[in-house]
Coordinates of C-alpha atoms in Angstrom, one line a residue:
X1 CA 0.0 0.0 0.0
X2 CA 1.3 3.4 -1.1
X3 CA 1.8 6.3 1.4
X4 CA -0.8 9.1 1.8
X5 CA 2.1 11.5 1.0
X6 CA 3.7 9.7 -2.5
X7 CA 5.8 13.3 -2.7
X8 CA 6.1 16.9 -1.9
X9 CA 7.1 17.5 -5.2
X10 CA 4.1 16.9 -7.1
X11 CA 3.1 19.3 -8.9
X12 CA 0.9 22.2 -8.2
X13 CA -1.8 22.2 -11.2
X14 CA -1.9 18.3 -9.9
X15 CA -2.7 19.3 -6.2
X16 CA -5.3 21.9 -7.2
X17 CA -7.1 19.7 -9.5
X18 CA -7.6 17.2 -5.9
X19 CA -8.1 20.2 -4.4
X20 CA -11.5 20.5 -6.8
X21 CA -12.0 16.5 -6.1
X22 CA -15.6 15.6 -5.5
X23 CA -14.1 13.4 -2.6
X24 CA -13.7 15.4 0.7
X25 CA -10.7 13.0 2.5
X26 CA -8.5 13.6 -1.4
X27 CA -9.4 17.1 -0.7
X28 CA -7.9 17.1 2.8
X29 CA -4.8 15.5 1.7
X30 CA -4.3 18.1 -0.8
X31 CA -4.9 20.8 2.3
X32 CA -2.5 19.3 4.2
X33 CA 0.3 18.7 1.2
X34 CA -0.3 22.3 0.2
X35 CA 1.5 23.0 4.4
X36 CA 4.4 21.6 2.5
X37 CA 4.6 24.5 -0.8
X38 CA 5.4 27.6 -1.1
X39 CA 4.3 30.8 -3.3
X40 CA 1.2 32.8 -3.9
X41 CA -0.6 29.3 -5.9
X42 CA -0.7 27.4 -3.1
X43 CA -1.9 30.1 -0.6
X44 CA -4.5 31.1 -2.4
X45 CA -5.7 27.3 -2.5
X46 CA -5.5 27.2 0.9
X47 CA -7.6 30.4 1.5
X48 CA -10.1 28.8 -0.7
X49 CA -10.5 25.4 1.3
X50 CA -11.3 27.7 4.4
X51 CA -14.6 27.9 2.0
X52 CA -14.8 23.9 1.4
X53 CA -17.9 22.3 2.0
X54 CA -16.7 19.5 3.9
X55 CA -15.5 21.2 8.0
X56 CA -12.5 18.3 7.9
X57 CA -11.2 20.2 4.7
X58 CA -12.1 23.6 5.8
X59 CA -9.4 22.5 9.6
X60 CA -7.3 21.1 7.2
X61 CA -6.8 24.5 5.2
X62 CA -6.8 26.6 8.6
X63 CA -4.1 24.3 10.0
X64 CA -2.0 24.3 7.3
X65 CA -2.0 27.8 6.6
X66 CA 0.8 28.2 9.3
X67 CA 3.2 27.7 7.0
X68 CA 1.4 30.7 5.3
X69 CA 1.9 34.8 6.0
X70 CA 0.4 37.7 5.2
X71 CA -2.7 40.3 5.8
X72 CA -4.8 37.9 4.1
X73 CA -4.2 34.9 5.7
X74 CA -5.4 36.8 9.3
X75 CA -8.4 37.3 7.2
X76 CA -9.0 34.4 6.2
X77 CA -8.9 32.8 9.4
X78 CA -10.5 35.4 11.4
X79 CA -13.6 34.5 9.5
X80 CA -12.8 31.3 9.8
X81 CA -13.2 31.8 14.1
X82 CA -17.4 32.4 12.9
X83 CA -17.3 28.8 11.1
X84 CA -20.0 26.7 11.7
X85 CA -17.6 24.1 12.7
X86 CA -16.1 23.5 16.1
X87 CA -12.7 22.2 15.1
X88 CA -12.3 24.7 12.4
X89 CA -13.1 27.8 14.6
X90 CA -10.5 26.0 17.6
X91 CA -7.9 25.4 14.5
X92 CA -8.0 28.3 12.4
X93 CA -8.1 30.4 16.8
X94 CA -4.7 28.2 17.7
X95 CA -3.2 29.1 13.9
X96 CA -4.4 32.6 14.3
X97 CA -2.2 32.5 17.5
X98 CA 1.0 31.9 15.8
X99 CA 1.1 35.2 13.4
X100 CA 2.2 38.1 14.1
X101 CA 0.7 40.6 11.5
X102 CA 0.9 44.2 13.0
X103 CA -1.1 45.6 10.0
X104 CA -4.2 43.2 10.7
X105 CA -4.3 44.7 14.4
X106 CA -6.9 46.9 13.7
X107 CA -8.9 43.5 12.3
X108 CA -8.2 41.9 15.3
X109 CA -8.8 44.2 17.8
X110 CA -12.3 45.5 16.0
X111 CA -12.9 41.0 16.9
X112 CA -11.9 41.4 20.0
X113 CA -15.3 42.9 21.2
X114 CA -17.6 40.6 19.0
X115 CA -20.4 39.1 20.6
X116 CA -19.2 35.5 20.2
X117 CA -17.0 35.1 23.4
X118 CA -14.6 32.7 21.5
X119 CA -13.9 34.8 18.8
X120 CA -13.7 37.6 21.2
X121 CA -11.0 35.1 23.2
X122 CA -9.5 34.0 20.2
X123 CA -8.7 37.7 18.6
X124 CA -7.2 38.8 22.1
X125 CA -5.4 35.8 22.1
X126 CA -3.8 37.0 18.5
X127 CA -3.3 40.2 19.4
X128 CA -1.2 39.7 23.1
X129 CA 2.2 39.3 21.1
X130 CA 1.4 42.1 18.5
X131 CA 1.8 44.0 21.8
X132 CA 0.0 46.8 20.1
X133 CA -1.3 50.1 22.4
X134 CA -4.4 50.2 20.3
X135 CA -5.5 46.9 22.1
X136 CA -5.2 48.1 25.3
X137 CA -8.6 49.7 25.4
X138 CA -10.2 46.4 24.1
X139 CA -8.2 44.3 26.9
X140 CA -9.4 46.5 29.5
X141 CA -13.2 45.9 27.9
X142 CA -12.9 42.8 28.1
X143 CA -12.2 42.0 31.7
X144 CA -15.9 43.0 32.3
X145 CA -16.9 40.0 29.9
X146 CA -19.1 37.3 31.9
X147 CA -16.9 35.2 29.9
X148 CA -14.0 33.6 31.9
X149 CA -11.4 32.6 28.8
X150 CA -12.2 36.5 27.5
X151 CA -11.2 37.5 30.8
X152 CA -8.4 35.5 30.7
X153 CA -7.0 36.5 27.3
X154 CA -7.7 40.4 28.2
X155 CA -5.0 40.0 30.7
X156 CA -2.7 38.2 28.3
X157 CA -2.9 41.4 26.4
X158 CA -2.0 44.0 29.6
X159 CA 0.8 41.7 30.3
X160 CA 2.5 41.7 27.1
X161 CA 2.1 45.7 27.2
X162 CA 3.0 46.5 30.3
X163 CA 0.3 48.9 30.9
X164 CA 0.7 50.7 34.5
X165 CA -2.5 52.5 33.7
X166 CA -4.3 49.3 33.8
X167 CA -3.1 48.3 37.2
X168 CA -6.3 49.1 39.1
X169 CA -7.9 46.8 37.0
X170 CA -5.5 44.2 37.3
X171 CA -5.8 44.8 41.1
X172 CA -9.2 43.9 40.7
X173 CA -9.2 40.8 38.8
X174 CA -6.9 39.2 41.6
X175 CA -10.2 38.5 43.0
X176 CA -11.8 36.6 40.4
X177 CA -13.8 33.3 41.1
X178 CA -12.2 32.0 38.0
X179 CA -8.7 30.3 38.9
X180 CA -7.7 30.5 35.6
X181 CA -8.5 34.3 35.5
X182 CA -6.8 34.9 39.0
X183 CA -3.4 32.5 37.3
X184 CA -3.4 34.6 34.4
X185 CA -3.6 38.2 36.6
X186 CA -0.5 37.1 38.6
X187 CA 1.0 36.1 35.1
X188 CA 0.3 40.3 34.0
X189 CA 2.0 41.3 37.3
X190 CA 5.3 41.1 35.9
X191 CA 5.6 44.6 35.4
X192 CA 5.1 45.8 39.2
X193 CA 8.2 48.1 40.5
X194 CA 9.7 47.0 44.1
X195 CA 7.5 49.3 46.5
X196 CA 4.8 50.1 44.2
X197 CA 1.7 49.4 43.8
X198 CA -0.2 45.9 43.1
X199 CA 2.8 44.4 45.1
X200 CA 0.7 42.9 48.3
X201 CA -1.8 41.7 45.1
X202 CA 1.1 39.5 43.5
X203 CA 2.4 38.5 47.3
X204 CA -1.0 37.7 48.2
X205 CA -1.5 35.3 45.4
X206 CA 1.2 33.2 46.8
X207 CA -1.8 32.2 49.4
X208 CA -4.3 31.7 46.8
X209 CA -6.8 28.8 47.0
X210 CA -5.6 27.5 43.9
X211 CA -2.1 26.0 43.3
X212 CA -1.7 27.3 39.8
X213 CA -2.3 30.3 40.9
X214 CA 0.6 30.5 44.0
X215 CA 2.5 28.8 41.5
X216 CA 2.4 31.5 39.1
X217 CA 2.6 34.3 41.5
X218 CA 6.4 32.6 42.7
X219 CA 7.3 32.8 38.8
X220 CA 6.3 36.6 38.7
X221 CA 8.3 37.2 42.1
X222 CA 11.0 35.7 40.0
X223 CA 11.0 37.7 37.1
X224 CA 10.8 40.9 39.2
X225 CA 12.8 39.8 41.3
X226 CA 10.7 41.4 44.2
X227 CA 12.4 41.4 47.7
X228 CA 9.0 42.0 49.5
X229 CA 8.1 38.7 48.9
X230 CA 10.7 36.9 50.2
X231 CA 9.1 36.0 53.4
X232 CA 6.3 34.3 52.1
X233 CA 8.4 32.9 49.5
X234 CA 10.0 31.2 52.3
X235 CA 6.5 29.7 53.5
X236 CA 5.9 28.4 50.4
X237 CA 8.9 26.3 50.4
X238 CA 6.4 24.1 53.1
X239 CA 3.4 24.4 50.0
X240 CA 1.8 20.9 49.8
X241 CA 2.6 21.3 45.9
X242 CA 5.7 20.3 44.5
X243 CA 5.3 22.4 41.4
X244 CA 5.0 25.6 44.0
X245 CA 8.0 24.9 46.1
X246 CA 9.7 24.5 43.3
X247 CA 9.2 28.2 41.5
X248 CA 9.4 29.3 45.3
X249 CA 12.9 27.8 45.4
X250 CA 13.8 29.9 41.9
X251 CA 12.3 32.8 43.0
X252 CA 14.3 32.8 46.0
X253 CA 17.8 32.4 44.0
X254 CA 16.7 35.2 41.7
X255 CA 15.7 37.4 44.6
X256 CA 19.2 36.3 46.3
X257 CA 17.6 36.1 49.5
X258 CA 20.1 35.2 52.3
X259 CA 17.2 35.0 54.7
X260 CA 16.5 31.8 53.2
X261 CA 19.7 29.5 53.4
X262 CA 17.9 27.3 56.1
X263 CA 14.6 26.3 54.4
X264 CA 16.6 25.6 50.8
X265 CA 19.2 23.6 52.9
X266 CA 16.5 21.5 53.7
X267 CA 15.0 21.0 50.7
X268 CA 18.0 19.4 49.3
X269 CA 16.9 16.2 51.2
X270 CA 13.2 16.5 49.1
X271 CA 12.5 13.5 47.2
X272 CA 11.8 15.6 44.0
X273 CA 14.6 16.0 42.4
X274 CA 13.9 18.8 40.4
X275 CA 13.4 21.1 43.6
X276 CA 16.9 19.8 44.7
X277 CA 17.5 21.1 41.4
X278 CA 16.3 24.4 41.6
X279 CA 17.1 24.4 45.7
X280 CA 21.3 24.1 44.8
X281 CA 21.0 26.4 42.5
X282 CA 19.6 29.3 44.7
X283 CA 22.0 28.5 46.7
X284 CA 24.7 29.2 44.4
X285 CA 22.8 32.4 43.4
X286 CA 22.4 33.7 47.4
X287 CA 26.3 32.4 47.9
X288 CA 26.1 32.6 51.5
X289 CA 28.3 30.0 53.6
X290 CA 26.0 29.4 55.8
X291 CA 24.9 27.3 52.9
X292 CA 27.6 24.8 52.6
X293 CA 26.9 22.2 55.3
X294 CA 23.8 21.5 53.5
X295 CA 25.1 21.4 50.1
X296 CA 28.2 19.3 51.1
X297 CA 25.7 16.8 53.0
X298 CA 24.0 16.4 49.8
X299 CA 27.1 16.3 47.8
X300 CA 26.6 12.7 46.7
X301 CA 22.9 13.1 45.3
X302 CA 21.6 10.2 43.2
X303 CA 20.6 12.5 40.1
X304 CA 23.9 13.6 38.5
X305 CA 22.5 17.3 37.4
X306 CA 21.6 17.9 41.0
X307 CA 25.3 16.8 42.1
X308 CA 26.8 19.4 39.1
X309 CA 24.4 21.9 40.8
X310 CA 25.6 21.2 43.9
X311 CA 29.5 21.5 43.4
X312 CA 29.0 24.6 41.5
X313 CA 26.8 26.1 44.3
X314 CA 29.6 24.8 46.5
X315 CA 31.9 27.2 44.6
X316 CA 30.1 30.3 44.6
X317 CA 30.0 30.2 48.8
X318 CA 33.4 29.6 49.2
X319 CA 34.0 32.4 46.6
X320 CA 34.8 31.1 43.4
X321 CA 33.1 32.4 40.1

């Protein structure tokens, strides 16, 4: 039996005349070969299966045109988000995703208050790497949406531009009954200044209910690298969640927070060994001897990546580089 994919090479006048096949799967397979060419001819064959009768060829298209640019490839899938068809709307939303075509911002963000909550989601969810100013009004609507994932995806937007002016509402989010929403505001938080602001919002969401949501707070305490949080960073090294202990353990390093020696030491003995992992290598971040009984205890760790750690955390508090 012959593969589904005889060659890449065929050519093109052969894969638009499957393309007009009166059989939907041969139509398919010609979507999903045409991934594989390049040139105007075989976008514009694409765009047209976005049109195809059959919603298996009309995914097919939207998937495939990934390997496809330009203003009217957004197009073509933003309408695409209004197809009748589940799958197509959730493929051409998580293609969508992947460009990043300033000119169609003004597309997007005119989608991005549509009445249909997932094309509302799905547009935000475009425009958050465009990191365009223009959306910034449309992310702000949006957290008012009775829709959790438009919720959601508004904040993806703030967070990619930074927006202080948005911080109130940020503020106000932290409270949302959605986890999700509540994960994603600490996610936006990344942009708080030491002292400011929306800094007892982000510490306080290393207490939240919800794991996910302590677990991303630690990961924003990292990136700022906030020195405020350090004590409760230092409680969550007890969290009954690996994954939190864990970022609180990075955090830590980043924030170089001697105060926390003691509870890192300890958590060389954990039997995860990824927050060993990330425990030596605060310690070689803080580089404070008080560290090195610990780390010498643990010097002959099972997982070899943990030992490495471990010697060069040794280093860095006896004062080597």
């Amino acid at each position: 039996m012959s593969p589904v994919f005889d060659s890449f090479d065929d050519d093109l006048d052969d894969v638009a005349e499957r393309c007009a096949s009166a059989d939907a799967v041969v139509r398919r397979v010609a979507m999903m070969e045409l991934a594989e060419a390049v040139g105007p001819e075989a976008k514009v064959l694409l765009l047209k299966g976005l049109g195809d009768p059959d919603a298996t060829v009309r995914a097919a298209a939207a998937r495939a045109l990934d390997e496809h640019d330009g203003a009217d490839v957004v197009e073509g899938l933003v309408r695409s988000l209004e197809d009748a068809d589940e799958a197509v709307r959730r493929t051409a939303a998580d293609t969508l995703a992947e460009k990043k075509e300033p000119t169609c911002g003004p597309l997007l963000i005119e989608r991005a208050e549509h009445a249909d909550p997932f094309v509302q989601a799905s547009a935000l969810r475009a425009l958050r790497e465009l990191v365009l100013p223009d959306a910034l009004s449309a992310a702000l609507k949006a957290l008012q949406s009775s829709a959790p994932e438009v919720r959601r995806e508004g904040l993806g937007v703030i967070g990619y531009l930074k927006a202080e002016e948005a911080l109130p509402a940020l503020i106000a989010t932290a409270g949302d009954p959605d986890p999700t929403v509540r994960r994603a505001t600490m996610a936006a938080l990344v942009f708080l200044r030491h002292g400011g602001p929306g800094v007892s919002t982000l510490i306080a969401g290393l207490s939240d209910d919800n794991w996910q949501v302590r677990e991303e707070a630690a990961v924003s305490c990292a990136k700022i690298r906030l020195p405020e949080a350090t004590p409760p960073l230092i409680t969550a090294m007890d969290d009954p969640v690996w994954q939190v202990r864990i970022k609180a353990a990075n955090a830590l390093g980043r924030i170089k927070a001697s105060a926390a020696v003691e509870v890192l030491g300890r958590a060389l003995t954990s039997e995860v060994s990824n927050l060993r992992k990330e425990s030596a290598a605060a310690l070689g971040e803080i580089a404070d001897p008080r560290g090195l009984a610990a780390l010498e205890a643990s010097s002959n760790d099972p997982d070899p990546d943990v030992r490495k750690l471990i010697q060069w955390a040794i280093g860095r508090c006896q004062g080597r580089p």
